[in-house]
Structure formats: structure tokens, C-alpha cells
Coordinates of C-alpha atoms and ligand atoms in Angstrom, one line a residue:
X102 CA -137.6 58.5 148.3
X103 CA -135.0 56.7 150.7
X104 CA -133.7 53.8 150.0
X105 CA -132.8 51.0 152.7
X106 CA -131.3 48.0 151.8
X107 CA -132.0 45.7 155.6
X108 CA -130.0 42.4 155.7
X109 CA -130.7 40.1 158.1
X110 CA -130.3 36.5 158.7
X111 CA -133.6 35.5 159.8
X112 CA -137.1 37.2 159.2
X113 CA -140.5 36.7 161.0
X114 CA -142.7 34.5 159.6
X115 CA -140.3 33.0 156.9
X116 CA -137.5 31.5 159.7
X117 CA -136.9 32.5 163.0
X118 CA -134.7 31.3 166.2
X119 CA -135.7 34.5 168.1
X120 CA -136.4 38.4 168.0
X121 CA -133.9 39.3 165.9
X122 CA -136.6 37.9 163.1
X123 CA -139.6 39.9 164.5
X124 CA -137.3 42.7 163.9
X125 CA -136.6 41.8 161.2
X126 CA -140.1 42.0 159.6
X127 CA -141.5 44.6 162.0
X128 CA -139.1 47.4 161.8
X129 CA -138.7 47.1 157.5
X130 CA -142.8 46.9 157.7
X131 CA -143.3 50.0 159.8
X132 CA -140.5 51.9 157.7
X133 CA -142.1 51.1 154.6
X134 CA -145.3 52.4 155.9
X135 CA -143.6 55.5 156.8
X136 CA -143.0 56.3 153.1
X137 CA -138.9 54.4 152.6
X138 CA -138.2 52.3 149.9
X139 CA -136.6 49.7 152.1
X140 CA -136.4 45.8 150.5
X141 CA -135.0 43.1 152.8
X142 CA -132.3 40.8 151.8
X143 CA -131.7 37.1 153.1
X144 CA -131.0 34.1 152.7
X145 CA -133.2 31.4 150.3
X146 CA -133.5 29.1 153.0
X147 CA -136.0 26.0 152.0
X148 CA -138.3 27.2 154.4
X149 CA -138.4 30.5 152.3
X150 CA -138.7 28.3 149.0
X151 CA -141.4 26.2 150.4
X152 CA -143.1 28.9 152.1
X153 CA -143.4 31.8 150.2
X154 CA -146.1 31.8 147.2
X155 CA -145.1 34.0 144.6
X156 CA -140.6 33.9 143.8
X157 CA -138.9 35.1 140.6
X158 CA -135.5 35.2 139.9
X159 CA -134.4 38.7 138.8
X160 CA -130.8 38.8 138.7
X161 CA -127.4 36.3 138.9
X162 CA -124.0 37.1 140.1
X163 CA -120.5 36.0 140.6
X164 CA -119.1 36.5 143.7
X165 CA -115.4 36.2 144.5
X166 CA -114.2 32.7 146.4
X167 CA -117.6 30.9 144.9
X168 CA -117.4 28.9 141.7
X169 CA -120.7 28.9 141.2
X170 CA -123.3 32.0 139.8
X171 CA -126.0 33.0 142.2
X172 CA -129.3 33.9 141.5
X173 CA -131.2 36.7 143.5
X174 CA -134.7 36.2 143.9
X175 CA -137.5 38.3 144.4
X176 CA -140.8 37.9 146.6
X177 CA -142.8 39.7 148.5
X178 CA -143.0 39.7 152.5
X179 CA -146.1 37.7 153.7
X180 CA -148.7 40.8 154.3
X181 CA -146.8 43.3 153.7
X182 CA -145.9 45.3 150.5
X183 CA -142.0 44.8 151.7
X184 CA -140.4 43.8 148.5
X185 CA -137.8 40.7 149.4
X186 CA -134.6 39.4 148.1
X187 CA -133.5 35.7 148.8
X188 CA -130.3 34.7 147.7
X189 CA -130.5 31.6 146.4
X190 CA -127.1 29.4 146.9
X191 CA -128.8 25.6 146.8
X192 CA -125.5 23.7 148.2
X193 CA -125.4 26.7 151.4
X194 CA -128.9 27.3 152.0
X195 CA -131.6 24.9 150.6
X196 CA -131.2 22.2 153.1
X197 CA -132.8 20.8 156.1
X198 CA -133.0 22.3 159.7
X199 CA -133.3 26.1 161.0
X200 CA -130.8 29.0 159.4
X201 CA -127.9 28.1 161.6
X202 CA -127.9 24.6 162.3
X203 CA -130.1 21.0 163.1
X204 CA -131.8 20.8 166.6
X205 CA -130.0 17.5 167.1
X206 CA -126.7 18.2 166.3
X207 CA -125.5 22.1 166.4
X208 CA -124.4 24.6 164.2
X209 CA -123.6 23.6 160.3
X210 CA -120.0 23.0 159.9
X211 CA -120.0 25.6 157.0
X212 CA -121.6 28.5 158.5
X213 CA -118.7 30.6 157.9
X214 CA -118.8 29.8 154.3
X215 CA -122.5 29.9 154.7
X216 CA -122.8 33.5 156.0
X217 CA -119.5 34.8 154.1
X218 CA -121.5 34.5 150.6
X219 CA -124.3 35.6 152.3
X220 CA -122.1 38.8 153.0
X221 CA -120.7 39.3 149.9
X222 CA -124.1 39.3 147.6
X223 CA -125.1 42.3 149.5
X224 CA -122.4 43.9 149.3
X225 CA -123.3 43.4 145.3
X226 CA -126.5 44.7 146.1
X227 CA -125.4 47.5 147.8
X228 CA -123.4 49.0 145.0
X229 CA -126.0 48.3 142.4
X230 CA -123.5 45.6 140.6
X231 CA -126.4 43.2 140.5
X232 CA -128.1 44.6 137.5
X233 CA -131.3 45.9 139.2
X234 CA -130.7 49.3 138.9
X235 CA -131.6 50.0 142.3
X236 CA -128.8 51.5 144.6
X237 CA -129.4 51.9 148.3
X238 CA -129.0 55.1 150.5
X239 CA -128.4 53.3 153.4
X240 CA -127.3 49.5 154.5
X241 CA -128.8 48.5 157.7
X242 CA -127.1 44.9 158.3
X243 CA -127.7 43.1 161.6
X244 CA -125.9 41.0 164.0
X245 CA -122.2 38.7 162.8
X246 CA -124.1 37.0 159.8
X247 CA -124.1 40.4 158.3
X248 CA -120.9 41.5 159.8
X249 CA -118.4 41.5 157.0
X250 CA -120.8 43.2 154.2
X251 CA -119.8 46.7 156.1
X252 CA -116.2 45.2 155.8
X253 CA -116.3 44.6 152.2
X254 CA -118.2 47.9 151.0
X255 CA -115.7 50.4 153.3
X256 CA -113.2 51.5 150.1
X257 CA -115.5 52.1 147.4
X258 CA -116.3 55.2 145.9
X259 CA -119.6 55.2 145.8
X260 CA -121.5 53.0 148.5
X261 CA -124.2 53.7 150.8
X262 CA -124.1 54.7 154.7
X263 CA -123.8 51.6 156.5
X264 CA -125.6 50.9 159.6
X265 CA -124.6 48.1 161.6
X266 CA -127.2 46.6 164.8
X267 CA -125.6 44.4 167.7
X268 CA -128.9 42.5 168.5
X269 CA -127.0 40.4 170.8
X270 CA -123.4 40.4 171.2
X271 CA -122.9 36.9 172.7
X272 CA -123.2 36.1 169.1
X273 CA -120.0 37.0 167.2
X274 CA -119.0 34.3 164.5
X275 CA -115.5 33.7 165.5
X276 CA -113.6 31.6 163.5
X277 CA -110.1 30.4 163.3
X278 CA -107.4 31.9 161.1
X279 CA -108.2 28.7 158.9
X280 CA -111.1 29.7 158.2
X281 CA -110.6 33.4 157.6
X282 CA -107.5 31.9 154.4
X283 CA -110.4 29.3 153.4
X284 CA -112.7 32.5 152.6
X285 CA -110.5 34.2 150.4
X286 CA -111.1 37.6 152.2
X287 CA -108.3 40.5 151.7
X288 CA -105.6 40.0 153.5
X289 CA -105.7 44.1 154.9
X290 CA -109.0 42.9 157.1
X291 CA -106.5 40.7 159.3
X292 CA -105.4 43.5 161.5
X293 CA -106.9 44.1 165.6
X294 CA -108.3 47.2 163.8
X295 CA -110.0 45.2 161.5
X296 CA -111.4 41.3 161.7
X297 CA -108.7 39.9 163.7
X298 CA -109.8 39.6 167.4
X299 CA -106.9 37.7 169.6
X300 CA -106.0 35.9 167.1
X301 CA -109.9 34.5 165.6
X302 CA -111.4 36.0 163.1
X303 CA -114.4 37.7 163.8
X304 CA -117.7 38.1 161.5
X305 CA -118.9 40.8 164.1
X306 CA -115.6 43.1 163.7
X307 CA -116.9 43.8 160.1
X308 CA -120.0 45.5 161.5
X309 CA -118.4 47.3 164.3
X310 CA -114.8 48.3 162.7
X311 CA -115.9 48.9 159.2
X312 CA -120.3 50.3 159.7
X313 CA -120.0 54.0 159.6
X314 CA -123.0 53.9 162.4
X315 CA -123.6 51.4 165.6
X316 CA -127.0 50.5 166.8
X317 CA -127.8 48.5 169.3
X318 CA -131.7 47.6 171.1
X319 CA -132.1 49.5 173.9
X320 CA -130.3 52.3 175.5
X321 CA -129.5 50.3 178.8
X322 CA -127.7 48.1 176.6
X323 CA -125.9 50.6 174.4
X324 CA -124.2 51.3 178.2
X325 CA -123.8 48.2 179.2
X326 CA -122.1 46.4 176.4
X327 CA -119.7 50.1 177.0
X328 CA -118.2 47.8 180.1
X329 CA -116.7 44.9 181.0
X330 CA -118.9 43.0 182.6
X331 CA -121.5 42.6 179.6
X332 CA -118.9 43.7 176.5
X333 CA -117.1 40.4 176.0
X334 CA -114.0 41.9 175.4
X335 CA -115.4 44.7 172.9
X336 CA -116.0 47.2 175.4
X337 CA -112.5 49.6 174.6
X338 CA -113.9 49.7 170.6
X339 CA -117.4 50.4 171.7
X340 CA -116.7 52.9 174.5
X341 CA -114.9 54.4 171.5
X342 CA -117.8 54.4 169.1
X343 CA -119.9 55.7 171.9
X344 CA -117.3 59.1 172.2
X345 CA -117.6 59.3 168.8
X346 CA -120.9 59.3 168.7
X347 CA -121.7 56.6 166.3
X348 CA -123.3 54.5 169.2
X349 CA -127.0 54.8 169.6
X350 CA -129.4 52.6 171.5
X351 CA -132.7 52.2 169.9
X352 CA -135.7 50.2 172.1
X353 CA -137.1 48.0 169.3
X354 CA -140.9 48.2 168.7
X355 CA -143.7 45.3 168.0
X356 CA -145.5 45.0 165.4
X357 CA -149.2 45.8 167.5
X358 CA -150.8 44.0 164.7
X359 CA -149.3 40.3 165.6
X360 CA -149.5 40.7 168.9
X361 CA -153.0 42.6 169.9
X362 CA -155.5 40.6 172.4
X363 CA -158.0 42.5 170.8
X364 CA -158.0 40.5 167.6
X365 CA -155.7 37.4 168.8
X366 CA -156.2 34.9 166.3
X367 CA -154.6 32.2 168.5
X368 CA -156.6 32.8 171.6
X369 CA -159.7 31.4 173.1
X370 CA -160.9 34.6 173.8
X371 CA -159.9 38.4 172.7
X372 CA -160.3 41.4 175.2
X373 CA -158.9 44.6 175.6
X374 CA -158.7 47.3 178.3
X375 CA -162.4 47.4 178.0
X376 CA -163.5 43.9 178.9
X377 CA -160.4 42.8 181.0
X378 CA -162.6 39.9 182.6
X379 CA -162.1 37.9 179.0
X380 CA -158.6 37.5 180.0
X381 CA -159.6 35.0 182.6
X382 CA -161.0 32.4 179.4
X383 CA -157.5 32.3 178.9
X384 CA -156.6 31.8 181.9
X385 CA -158.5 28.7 182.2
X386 CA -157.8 27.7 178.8
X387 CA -153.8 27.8 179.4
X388 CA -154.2 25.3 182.7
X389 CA -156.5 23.4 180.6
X390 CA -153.6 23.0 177.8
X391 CA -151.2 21.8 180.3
X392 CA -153.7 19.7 182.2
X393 CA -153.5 22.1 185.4
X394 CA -156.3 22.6 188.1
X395 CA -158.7 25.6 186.6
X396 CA -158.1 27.5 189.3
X397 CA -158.8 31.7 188.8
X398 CA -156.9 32.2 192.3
X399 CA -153.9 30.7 191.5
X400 CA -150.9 33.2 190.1
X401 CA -150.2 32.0 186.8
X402 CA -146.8 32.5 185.9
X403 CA -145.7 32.1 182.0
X404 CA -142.1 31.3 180.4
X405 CA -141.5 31.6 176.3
X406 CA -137.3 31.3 176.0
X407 CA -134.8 30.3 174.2
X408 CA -133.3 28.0 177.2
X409 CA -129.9 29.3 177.6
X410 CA -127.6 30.8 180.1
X411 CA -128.5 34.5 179.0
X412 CA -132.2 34.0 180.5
X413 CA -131.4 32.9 183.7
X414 CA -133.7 29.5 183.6
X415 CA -131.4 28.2 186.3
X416 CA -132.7 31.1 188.4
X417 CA -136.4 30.8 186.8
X418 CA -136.1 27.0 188.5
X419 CA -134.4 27.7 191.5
X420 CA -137.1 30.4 192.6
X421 CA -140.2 28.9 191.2
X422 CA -139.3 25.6 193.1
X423 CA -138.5 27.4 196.2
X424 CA -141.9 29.2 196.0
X425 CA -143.6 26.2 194.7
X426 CA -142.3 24.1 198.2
X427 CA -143.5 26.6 200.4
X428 CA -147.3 25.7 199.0
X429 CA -147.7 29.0 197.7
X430 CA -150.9 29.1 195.5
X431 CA -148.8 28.6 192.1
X432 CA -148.4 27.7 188.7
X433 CA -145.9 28.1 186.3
X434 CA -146.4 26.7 182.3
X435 CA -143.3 26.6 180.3
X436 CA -142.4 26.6 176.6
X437 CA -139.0 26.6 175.1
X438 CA -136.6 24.8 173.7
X439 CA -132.2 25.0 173.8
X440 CA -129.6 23.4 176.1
X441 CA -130.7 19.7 176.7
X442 CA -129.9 20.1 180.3
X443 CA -132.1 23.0 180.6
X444 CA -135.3 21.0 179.2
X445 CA -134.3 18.0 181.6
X446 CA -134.4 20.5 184.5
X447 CA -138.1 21.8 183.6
X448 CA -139.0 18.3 182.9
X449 CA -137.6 17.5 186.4
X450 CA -139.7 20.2 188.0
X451 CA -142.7 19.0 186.2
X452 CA -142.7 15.9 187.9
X453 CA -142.0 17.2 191.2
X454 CA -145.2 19.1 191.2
X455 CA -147.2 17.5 188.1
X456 CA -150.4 19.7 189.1
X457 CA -148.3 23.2 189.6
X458 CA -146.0 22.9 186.7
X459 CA -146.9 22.7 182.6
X460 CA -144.1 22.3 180.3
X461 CA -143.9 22.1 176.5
X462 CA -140.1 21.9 175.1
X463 CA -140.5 22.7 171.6
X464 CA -141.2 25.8 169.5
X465 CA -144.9 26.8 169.0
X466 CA -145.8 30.0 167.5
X467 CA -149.5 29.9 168.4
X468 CA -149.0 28.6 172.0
X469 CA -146.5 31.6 172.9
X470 CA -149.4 33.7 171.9
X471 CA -151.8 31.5 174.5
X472 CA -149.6 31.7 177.2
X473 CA -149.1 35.6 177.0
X474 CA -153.0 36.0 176.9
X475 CA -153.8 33.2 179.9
X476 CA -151.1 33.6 182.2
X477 CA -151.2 36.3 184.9
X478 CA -147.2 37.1 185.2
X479 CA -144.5 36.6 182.5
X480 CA -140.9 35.5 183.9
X481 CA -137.7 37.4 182.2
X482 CA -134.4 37.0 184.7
X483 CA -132.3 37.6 182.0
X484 CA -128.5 38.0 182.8
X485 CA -128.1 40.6 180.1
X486 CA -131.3 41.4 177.6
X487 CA -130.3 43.7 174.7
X488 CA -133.9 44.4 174.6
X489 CA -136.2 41.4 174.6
X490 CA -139.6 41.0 173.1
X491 CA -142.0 39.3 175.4
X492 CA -141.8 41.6 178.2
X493 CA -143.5 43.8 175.5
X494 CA -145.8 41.3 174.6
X495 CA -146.5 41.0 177.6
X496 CA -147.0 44.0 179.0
X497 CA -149.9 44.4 175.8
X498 CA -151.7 41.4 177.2
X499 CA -151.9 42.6 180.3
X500 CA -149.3 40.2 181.7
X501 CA -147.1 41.4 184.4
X502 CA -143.3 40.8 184.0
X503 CA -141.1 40.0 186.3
X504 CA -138.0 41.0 184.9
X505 CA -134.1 41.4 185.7
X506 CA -133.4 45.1 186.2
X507 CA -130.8 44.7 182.6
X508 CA -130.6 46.0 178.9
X509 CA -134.5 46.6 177.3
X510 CA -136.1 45.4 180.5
X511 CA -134.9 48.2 181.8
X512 CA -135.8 50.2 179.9
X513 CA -139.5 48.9 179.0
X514 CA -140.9 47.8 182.6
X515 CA -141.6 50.4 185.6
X516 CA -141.4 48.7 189.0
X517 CA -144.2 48.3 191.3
X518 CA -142.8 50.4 194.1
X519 CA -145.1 52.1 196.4
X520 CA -144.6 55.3 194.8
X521 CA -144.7 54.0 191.0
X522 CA -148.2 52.4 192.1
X523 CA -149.5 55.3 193.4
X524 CA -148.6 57.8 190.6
X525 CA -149.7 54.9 188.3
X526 CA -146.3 54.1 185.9
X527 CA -146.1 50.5 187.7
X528 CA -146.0 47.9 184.9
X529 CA -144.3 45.2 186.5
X530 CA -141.4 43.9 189.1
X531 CA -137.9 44.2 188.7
X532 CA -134.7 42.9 190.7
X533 CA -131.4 44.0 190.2
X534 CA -129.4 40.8 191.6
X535 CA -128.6 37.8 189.5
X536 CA -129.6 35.3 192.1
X537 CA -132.8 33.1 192.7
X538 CA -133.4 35.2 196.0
X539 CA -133.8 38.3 194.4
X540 CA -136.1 37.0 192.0
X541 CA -137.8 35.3 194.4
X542 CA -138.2 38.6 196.6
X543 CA -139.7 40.3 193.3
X544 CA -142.0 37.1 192.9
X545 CA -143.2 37.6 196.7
X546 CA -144.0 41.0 195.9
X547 CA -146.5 39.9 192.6
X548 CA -147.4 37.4 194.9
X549 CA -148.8 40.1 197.5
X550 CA -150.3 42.2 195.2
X551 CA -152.0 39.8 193.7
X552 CA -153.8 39.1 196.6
X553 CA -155.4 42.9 196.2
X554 CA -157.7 42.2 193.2
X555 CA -158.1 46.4 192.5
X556 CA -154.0 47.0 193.1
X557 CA -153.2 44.3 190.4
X558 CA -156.4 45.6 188.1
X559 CA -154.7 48.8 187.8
X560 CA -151.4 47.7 187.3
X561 CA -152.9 45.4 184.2
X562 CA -154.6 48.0 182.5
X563 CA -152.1 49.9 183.2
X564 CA -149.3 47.9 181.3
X565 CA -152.1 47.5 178.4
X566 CA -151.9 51.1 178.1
X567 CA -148.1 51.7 177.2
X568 CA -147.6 52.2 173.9
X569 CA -144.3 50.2 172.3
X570 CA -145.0 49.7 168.5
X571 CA -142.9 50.8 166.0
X572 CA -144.4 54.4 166.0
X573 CA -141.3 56.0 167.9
X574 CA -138.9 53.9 167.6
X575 CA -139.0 53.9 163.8
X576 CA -138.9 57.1 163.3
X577 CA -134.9 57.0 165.7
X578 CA -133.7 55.1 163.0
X579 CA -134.9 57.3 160.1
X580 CA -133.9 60.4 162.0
X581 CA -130.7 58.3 162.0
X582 CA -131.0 57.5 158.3
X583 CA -131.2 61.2 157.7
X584 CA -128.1 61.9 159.7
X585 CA -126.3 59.4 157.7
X586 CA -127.4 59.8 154.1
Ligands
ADP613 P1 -134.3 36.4 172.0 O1 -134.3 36.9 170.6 O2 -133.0 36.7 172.8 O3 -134.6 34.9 172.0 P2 -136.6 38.1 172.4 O4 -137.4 38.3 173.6 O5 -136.1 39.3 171.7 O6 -135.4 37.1 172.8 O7 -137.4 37.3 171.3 C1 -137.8 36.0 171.4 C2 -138.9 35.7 170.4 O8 -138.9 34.3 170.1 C3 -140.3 36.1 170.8 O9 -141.1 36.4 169.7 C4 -140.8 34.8 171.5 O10 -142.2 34.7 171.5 C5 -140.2 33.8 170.5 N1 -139.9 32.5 171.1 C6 -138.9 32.1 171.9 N2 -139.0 30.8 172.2 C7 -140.1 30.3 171.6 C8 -140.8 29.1 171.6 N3 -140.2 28.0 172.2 N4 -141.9 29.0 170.9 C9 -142.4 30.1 170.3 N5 -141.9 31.3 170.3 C10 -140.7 31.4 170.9
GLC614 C1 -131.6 39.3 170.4 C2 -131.6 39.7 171.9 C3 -133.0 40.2 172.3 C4 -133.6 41.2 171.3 C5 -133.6 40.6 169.9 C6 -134.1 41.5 168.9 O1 -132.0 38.0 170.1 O2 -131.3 38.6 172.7 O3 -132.9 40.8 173.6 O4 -134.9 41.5 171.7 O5 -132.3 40.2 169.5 O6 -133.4 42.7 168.8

């Protein structure tokens, strides 16, 4: 039996900030099902104390640059048979706020530190030096949190493949050269072939210089972050990796049991392909929430985000409110939460058209599910989507995105042209400009169609039909695995 040891920084329902967590559960889950014997490693974060029933402590270690031992615990993921291992460093982890920082105030100070340990205990557990007798085939570490296990693991004799996945790379933990003496790393990794990027020191580097394999979400993205325009200066070393072939774009999966309208336990009312109509009790049910006219002719559009540059909520606003002035039968309900100027703006828009407009700026696990079931079109203008969840989500509950032709929108959502309509692929609109116009032109078109009950119908069922669970996508990554071992 293989064996996959998948660290990750944040995993779905123990803490999350975004998909990288659903991932993070969904992907181990379906693998396990599939016969691996994968156990997840992360951090003992108080939520992960608090929250999980059953945690016993099953091995301590030193690691270099850390005074203190640290215990590994074990548990096991919430409805899952996904054994878990938290490591549990009190003074970096057991504190208030979410994994990287407090809403209020920003990233922790020590995050470097933070996510450097983090690093180097699974590099123990990757070469079996933890006492557990249990040494991995494969590492599968994700995004810069991760980065520098790869890194540490490289020169040993007798380690396992190393898999490294970019979830986003916007995110790279760069710190200063300060920082990089302050972790006591080896002096070899401060090279421009190895952590060193112009002149910072970069978490990510680990995972893509020193990982003997590169994943990334989707395929569209695997391209993408290939040039300039979306590779933030990484493009030469990943255009490389690419030639090599040790590039591969894999379109995440959901796990179809979370997120099934058919046995919803957050909404008003389940349905399914069979009894579409039900969909309609949440409909009401959603402009009920936000205290909106209950009105079954109105196009309901839904937002769920992180608010921040990379989803385009400046052009979300800017092309909802040009639509909204033109009277346009509308309604848009919002929830998210991020850049402070990006609530004020929704907040703004609220008031300017209190019976179109429902926002709620916070996270809220069992309203993301409400708004996916009630609303009728789901907004994504992402500037650059490595893949992206809700579209999927959406597309399950029957929810027509309207997405930015980028990264895993791409390559999830079939635009409602006249001929994809008429062979029956359309699942939902897509614009290939940055700008409020073009999404506005896309929202006209959902707009139209809308208006022809049987057309839009089709295209529902239609998007309820695709199938995006784990079920192929899993089995990339173990064809990968297999490559690898
Ligand atoms: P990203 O990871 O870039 O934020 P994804 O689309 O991959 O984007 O995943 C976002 C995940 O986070 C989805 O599961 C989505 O439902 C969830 N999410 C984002 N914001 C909120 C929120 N405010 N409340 C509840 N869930 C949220
Ligand atoms: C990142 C990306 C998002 C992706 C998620 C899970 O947060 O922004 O597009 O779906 O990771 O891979």
C-alpha cells in the first residue's frame, strides 16, 4: 500500500481561510478511499485542540533552531478514516485568531518562525526520524507554508518523492535576509537556485527549486503562471519545470458529499435534477435572509469571496451598480470578508439600493451553502483563479457562473454561446477582459436568457449534470504518485 504523507497549512473543517483547506480534506479523503495510506500533517492550531474530540500524543522531537521538544499528535479527520498529525508547538500555534494572522490586525509577526518549524517537523516525519515507524512514499506539501520541507529533505539518502502544489502563487512567504540568519537554515539554500529570490528569501523557492514534481490546480493555470503576466517573476523557473516535464496542472475536485443539494443540510429545501422547482424555496429564502423583496422574477446574483484584488470585487461593484442603475430587475446578496475598503464598498452599494443589494461581511460556513442553493447566478471575475471552488459549487446547485475567462474557470465553465446552447455543453458565461464592461456584457447576456424560462432550464440542469468530484482528478495525482515512487 502507498504511502502519502499531505502537509498543508489549513484543513477543511478544522481551519480554513479558503480552498486550499477543502483541498486539503477532500483530495486526502478521496485518496484514502481509493486504497492509499495517506495521513495529513498540520499544524495544532487551538481551533484543532478545541475542536477535535479524540487527540493523543504519539511521538516528540527536537528540531534544529527550537529550544524546545515538540510533540506530534494524532487524531482522526472529522468523518473520515484520514488518520491526522497536528504538531503541537503551544508558543507558535495555540493562540488566538485564524492560522495566519488576527482579522483586526494582519499577519502574526512570527509567521516565518511559525511556518519554518512547521517545515522542519515534516521533514522529520518524512524520513521516519519521528519514531513512528511509518515512512512515506511520497510528500505531497502545498503552497509557501510547506515550501522549505522539499528544501530540507533534497540530500538525504533515503527520502520520499516530493510533490510540491502552487495553490496560489500570489502567496510566497518572502522574507528578509534577517529573517532567513534568524531561522538558522543552511547557508547552501541562499543561492537564486535555491531560496534566495532578489535578494528575499522565499518559503515558496523550497517547493519549486528543491520538490522533485510541480502541481498546480488547473491546467489553464499551469500555462499561465508559465508567463509574465500571471508568474510574478517565477515564470523563467517554471517555463523550465514545464520543459522538463515536472509541471502538471490538475483541476481540483469537491468533495460531492459537502456540497450536494440533494441532501443540503444548510438549506431550506433540497432538490436535485429531478425536482428543480425546490430550488425556488431557496430562492425566496435567500431574499428573505437579506430582507429583499421575494420576488421569483428577479435574477438573483450570489457572491462568496475572499474580498481582495485577485477576485475582481472592484469589477463585481462597478458592473452590478451599472446594471442595478439602469433598473434592471436585479439583486445581488454578498458574503465575504478581506480588505476593509472592499467591505465599505459593498456596504456603500447596499445603501444605495437597500431593496436590490444583501450584504453580510463576515465568514459563514452555512450561509455560503444558502446562497449557492437560492441564488440564480454566482459572480467569479477573478483576475487570475488557479482553480477556484464555487464556480464548482455552483455549477452543482444549479447556479450559473459568471466567470472571468482565467485559470480553473477556464477550465470548469462552458460559455453560453449560441452553438454551446444548442449542442447542450453551456454551463455558464464567460468574458475574457478585465474590465466592468465585459462583465457587464456577460451579465446582459444571463440577463437575456433568463428571460427564456426553457433556455435557462436547460442550461441549469445542464450544469447539475457535470460531474467534478474527486473521481478523476484523484486518480491524476496517483497516476502521478506512481510516476514518482
Ligand atoms: P480561494 O481559495 O482563492 O479563496 P476558492 O474558490 O478556491 O477560492 O475557495 C474559497 C472557499 O472559501 C470556498 O469553499 C468558499 O465557499 C469559501 N469562502 C470564501 N469566503 C467565505 C465566507 N465569507 N464565508 C464562508 N465561506 C467562504
Ligand atoms: C487557492 C486559489 C483557488 C484554489 C484554491 C484551492 O486559494 O486561489 O483558486 O481553488 O487555492 O486549490
Amino acid at each position: 500500500m502507498r504511502k502519502i504523507l499531505f502537509a498543508s497549512s489549513e484543513v477543511h473543517p478544522l481551519v480554513k481561510t479558503g480552498g486550499l483547506a477543502d483541498v486539503s480534506s477532500s483530495l486526502p479523503i478521496a485518496l484514502h478511499q481509493n486504497g492509499d495510506d495517506i495521513r495529513i500533517v498540520m499544524p495544532a492550531y487551538r481551533q484543532c485542540l478545541e475542536g477535535l474530540k479524540k487527540i493523543e500524543p504519539v511521538a516528540t522531537i527536537k528540531l534544529e533552531g527550537f529550544h524546545l521538544p515538540i510533540e506530534i499528535l494524532q487524531a482522526t479527520l472529522p468523518d473520515s478514516g484520514v488518520t491526522l498529525w497536528l504538531v503541537h508547538s503551544p508558543e507558535h500555534f495555540d493562540r488566538e485568531g485564524g492560522p495566519y494572522g488576527l482579522p483586526q490586525s494582519g499577519d502574526f509577526e512570527d509567521n516565518a518562525a511559525r511556518f519554518a518549524l512547521f517545515s522542519r517537523a515534516i521533514a522529520v516525519l518524512a524520513l521516519d526520524q519521528a519514531g513512528l515507524d511509518w515512512q512515506p512514499d511520497i510528500l505531497h506539501c502545498n503552497d509557501w507554508q510547506t515550501g522549505l520541507a522539499p528544501a530540507l529533505i533534497a540530500d538525504e539518502p533515503h527520502r520520499p518523492a516530493t510533490i510540491f502544489t502552487i495553490h496560489n502563487l500570489a502567496y510566497q512567504g518572502l522574507y528578509s535576509r534577517d529573517v532567513f540568519d534568524a531561522l538558522d537554515l543552511p547557508e547552501r539554500f541562499w543561492h537564486s537556485n535555491g531560496l534566495e529570490f532578489y535578494g528575499l528569501m522565499s518559503f515558496m523557492k523550497g517547493g519549486l527549486i528543491y520538490a522533485d514534481h510541480l502541481t498546480t490546480v488547473s491546467p489553464t493555470y499551469a500555462k499561465e503562471i508559465c508567463n509574465y503576466e500571471y508568474g510574478y517573476g517565477l515564470e523563467g523557473l517554471l517555463s523550465l519545470r514545464a520543459q522538463q516535464g515536472r509541471l502538471t496542472g490538475i483541476l481540483n475536485g469537491i468533495d460531492n458529499n459537502e456540497w450536494d443539494p440533494e441532501v443540503d443540510r444548510y438549506i431550506k429545501k433540497t432538490y436535485s435534477t429531478n425536482n428543480i422547482r425546490n430550488k425556488l424555496v431557496n430562492k425566496a429564502a435567500i431574499q428573505r435572509h437579506f430582507a429583499l423583496p421575494e420576488n421569483y422574477d428577479a435574477l438573483v446574483l450570489g457572491l462568496i469571496s475572499r474580498l481582495v484584488s485577485q477576485k475582481g470585487v472592484d469589477i463585481t461593484l462597478d458592473a452590478v451598480a451599472k446594471v442595478l442603475e439602469a433598473g434592471v430587475n436585479v439583486q445581488l446578496v454578498c458574503l465575504g470578508s478581506g480588505e476593509a475598503s472592499y467591505e465599505q464598498d459593498l456596504r456603500i452599494l447596499r445603501a444605495r439600493f437597500p431593496d436590490k443589494v444583501g450584504v453580510h461581511i463576515g465568514y459563514d460556513e452555512a450561509l455560503s451553502h444558502q446562497i449557492e442553493a437560492g441564488a440564480d447566478v454566482f459572480l467569479m471575475p477573478s483576475r487570475f483563479e488557479p482553480c477556484g471552488l464555487n464556480q464548482l459549487y455552483s455549477l452543482r446547485y444549479g447556479t450559473l457562473p459568471v466567470v472571468r475567462n482565467t485559470g480553473g474557470l477556464a477550465d470548469s465553465v462552458v460559455d453560453a454561446t449560441e452553438e454551446n446552447r444548442k449542442n447542450g455543453t453551456a454551463t455558464g458565461f464567460k468574458f475574457d477582459l478585465s474590465t466592468s464592461e465585459a462583465m457587464e456584457e456577460a451579465l446582459d447576456r444571463a440577463l437575456d436568457l433568463f428571460q427564456r424560462p426553457r433556455l435557462w432550464r436547460n442550461m441549469v440542469l445542464t450544469a447539475m449534470e457535470q460531474d467534478y468530484s474527486w473521481e478523476k482528478s484523484s486518480k491524476a495525482y496517483q497516476q502521478l504518485y506512481d510516476r514518482l515512487e
